[in-house]
Tab-separated table of C-alpha atoms in Angstrom:
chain	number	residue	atom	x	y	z
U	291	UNK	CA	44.495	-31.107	-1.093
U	292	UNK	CA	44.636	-27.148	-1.413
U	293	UNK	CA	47.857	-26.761	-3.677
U	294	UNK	CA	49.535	-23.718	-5.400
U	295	UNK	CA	51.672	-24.397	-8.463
U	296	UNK	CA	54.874	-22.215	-9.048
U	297	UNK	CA	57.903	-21.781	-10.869
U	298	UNK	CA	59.384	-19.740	-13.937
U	299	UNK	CA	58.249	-19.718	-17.459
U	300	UNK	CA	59.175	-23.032	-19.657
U	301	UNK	CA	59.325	-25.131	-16.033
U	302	UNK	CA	55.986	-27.215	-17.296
U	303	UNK	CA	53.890	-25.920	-14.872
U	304	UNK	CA	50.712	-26.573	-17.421
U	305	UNK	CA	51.500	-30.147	-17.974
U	306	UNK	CA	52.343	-31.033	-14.983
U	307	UNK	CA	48.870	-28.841	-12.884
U	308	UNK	CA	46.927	-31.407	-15.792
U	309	UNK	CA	48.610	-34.786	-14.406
U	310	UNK	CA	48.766	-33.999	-10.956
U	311	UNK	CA	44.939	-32.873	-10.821
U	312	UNK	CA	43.971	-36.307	-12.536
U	313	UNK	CA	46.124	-37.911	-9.832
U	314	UNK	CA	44.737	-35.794	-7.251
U	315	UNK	CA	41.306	-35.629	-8.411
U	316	UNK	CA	41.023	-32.339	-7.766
U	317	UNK	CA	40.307	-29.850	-10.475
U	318	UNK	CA	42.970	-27.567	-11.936
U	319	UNK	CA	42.439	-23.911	-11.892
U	320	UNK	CA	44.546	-21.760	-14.318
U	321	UNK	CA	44.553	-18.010	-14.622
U	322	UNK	CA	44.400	-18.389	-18.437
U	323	UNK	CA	41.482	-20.604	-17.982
U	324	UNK	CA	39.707	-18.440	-15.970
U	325	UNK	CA	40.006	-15.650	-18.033
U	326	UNK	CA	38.858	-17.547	-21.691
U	327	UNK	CA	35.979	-18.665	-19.352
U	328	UNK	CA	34.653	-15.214	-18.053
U	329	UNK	CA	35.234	-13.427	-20.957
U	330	UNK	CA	33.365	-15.984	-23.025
U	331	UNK	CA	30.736	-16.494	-20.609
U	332	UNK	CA	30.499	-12.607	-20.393
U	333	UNK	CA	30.439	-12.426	-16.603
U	334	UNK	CA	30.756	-8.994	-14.741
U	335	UNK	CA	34.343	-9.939	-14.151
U	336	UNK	CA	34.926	-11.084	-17.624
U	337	UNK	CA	33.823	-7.575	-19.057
U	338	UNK	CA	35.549	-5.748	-16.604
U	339	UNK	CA	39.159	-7.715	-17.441
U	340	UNK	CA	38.678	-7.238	-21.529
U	341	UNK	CA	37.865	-3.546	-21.131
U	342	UNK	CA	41.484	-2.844	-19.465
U	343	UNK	CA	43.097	-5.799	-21.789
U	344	UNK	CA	41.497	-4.213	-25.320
U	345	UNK	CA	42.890	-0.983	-23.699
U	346	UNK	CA	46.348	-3.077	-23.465
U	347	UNK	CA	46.422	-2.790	-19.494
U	348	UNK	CA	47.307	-5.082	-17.109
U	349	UNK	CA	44.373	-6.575	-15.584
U	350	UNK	CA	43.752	-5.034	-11.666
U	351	UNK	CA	44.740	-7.865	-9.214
U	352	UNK	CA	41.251	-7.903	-7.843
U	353	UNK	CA	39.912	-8.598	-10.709
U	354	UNK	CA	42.255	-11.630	-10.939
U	355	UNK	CA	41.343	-12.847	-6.990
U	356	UNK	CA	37.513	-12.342	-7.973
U	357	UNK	CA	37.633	-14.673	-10.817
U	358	UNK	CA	39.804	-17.285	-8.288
U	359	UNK	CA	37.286	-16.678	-5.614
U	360	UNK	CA	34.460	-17.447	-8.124
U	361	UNK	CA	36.388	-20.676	-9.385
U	362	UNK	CA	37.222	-22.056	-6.202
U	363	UNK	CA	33.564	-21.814	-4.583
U	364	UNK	CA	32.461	-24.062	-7.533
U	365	UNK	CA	30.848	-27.389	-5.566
U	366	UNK	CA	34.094	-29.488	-7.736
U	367	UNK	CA	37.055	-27.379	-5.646
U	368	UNK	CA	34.752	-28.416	-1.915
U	369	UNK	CA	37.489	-30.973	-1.315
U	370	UNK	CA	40.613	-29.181	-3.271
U	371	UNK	CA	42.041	-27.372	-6.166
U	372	UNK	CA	45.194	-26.492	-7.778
U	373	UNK	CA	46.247	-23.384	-8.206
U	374	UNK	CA	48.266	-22.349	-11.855
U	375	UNK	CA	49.227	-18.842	-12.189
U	376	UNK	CA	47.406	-17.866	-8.896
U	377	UNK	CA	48.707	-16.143	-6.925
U	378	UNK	CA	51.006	-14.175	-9.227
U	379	UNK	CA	51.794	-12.004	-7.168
U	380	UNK	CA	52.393	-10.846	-3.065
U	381	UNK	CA	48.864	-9.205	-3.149
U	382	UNK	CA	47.262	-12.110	-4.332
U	383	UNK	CA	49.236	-14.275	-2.364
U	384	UNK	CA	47.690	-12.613	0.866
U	385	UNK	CA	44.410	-12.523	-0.619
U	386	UNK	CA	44.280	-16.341	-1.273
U	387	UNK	CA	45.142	-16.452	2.573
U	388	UNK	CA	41.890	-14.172	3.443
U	389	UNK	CA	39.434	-16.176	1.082
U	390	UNK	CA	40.931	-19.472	2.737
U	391	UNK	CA	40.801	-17.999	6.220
U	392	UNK	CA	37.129	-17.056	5.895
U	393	UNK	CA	35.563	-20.507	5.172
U	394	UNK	CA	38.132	-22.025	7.624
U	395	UNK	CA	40.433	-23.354	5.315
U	396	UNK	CA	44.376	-23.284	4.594
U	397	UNK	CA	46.696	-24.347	1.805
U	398	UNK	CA	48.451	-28.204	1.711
U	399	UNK	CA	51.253	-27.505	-0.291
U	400	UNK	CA	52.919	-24.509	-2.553
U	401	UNK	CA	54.587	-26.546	-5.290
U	402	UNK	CA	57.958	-25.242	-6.369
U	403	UNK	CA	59.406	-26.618	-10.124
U	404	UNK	CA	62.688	-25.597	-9.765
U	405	UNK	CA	64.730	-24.802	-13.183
U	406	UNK	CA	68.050	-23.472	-13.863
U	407	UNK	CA	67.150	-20.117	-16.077
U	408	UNK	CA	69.692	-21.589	-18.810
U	409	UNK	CA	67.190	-24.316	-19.131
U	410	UNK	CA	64.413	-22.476	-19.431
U	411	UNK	CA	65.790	-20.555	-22.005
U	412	UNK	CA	66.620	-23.082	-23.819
U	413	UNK	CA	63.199	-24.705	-23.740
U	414	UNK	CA	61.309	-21.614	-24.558
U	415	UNK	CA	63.859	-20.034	-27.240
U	416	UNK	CA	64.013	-23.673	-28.614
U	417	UNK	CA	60.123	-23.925	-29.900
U	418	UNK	CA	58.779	-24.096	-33.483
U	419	UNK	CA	55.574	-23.506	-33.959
U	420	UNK	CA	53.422	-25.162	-37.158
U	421	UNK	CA	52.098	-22.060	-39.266
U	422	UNK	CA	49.418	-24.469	-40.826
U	423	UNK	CA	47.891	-25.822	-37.354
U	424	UNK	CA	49.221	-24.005	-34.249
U	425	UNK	CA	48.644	-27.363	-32.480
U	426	UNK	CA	52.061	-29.143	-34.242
U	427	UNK	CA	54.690	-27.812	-32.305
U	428	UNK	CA	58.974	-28.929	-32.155
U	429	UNK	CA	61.455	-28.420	-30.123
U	430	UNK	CA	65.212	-27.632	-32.245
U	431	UNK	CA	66.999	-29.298	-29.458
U	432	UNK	CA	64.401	-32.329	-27.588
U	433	UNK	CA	61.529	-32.731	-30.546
U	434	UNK	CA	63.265	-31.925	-34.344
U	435	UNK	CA	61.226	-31.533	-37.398
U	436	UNK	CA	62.564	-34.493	-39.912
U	437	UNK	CA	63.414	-31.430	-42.018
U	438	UNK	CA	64.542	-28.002	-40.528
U	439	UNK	CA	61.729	-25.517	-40.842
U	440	UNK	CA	59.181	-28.255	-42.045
U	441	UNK	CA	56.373	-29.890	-40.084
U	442	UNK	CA	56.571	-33.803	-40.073
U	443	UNK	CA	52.554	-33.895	-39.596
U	444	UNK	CA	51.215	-31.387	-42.476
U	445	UNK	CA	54.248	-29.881	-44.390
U	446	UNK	CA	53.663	-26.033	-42.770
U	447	UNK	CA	56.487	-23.517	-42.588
U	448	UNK	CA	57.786	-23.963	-38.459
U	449	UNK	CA	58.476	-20.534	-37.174
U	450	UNK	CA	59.770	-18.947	-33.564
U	451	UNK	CA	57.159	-17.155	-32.104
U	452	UNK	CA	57.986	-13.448	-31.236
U	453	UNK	CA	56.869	-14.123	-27.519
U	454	UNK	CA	59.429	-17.209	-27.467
U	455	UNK	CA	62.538	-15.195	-28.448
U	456	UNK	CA	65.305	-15.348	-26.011
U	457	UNK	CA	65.203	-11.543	-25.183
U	458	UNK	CA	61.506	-11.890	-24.819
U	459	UNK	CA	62.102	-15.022	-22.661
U	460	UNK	CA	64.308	-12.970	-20.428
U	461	UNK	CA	62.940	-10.015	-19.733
U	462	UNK	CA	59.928	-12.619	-18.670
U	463	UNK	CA	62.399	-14.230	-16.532
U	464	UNK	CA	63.149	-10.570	-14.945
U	465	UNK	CA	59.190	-10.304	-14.323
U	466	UNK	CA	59.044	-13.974	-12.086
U	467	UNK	CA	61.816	-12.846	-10.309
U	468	UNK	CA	60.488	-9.480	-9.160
U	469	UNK	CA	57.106	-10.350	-9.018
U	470	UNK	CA	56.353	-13.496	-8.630
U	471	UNK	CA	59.372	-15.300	-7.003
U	472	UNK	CA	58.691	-13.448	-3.354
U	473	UNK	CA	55.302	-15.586	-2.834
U	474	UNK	CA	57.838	-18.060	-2.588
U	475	UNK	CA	59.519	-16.634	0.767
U	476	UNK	CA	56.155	-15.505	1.654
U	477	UNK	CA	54.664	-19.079	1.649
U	478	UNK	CA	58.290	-20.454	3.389
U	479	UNK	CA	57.728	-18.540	6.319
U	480	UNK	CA	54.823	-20.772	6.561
U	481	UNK	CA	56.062	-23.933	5.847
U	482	UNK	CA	54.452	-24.455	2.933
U	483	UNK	CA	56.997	-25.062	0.624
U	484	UNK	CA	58.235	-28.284	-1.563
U	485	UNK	CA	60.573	-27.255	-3.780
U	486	UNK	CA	61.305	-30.168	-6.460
U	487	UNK	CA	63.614	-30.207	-10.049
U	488	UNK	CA	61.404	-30.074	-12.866
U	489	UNK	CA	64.219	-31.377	-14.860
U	490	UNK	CA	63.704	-34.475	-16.554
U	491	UNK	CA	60.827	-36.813	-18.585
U	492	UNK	CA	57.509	-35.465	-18.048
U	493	UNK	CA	56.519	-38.102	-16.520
U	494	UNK	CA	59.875	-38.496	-13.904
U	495	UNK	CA	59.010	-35.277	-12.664
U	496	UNK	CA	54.899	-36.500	-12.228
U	497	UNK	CA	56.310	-38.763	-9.770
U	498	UNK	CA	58.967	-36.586	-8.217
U	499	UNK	CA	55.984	-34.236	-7.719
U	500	UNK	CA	53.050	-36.681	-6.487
U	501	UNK	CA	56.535	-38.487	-4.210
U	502	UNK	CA	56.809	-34.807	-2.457
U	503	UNK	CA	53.399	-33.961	-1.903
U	504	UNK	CA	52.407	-37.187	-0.245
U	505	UNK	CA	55.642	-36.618	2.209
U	506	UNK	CA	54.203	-33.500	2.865
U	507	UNK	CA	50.811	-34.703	3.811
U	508	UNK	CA	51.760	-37.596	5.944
């Protein structure tokens, strides 16, 4: 299967792209990864994308589709692939479409994870990060240190990030909704579309998810 992965910030979309991959046997493709991997690796694309992030510029949506173009001609992504924080965007959205179109392929599915923006406040504004080893992470509300401020695993000093703030969280919100939230109508009009509530155990909403997307292949 050929399936895109969206929905706002804080809707799990990184947990969930690792699960259902595994399920699907199909590798998972995130923008974040992509990026780590061509700037590491030092690729043409890779050097292009740090020059306009060290200049603190968003990176040119081409660049983005070239590095997803690369990814997804990899032998491992012949049979399927999905998609995590590609497309972002209308542009890339219609893009995708093009690369697809050329080697005579289509999407399956566009994945919706549907969360009510109180939530996802909530979940974001609600994380405590481990000072000590950025790996021990709490939740205020759904994972509590034993002791406020103090990690249960080494005894670090738990702190909000700056980029988990709930004004930060918002005005994130403001950029899915503008930018990201039309692929959704654009991939609608085709039908592509399974919107499901990302509400829940992370595992509950594995199932919801894997439930949906073998309706829509049937």
């Amino acid at each position: 299967m050929r399936i895109v992965l969206v929905g706002p910030p804080g809707a799990g979309k990184g947990t969930q792209a690792a699960y259902l991959a595994k399920n699907l046997a199909i590798p998972h493709i995130s923008t974040g990864d992509l990026f780590r991997a061509n700037i590491s690796q030092g690729t043409p694309l890779g050097q292009k994308a740090q020059e306009y992030m060290r200049a603190g510029q968003l990176v040119p949506d081409e660049v983005t589709i070239g590095m997803a173009k690369d990814r997804m001609d990899k032998p491992d992504a012949a049979d399927g692939f999905l998609l995590d924080g590609f497309p972002r965007n209308l542009a890339q959205a219609e893009a995708l479409d093009t690369i697809l179109k050329a080697d005579g392929l289509k999407l399956d599915a566009v994945l919706d994870l549907e969360v009510p923006e109180d939530e996802v406040v909530k979940r974001i504004a609600g994380r405590r990060m481990c000072r000590k080893d950025s790996s021990h992470i709490f939740h205020v509300i759904y994972n509590p240190p034993k002791t406020e401020g103090v990690c249960d695993a080494c005894g670090g000093e738990l702190y909000q990030r700056e980029d988990d703030s709930e004004e930060t969280v918002r005005r994130r919100l403001e950029v899915y909704h503008s930018e990201t939230e039309p692929i959704i109508d654009y991939y609608k009009a085709q039908g592509l579309v399974v919107t499901i509530s990302a509400l829940g155990k992370v595992v509950e909403v594995t199932e919801r998810a894997m439930a949906a997307l073998e309706r829509e292949a049937a």
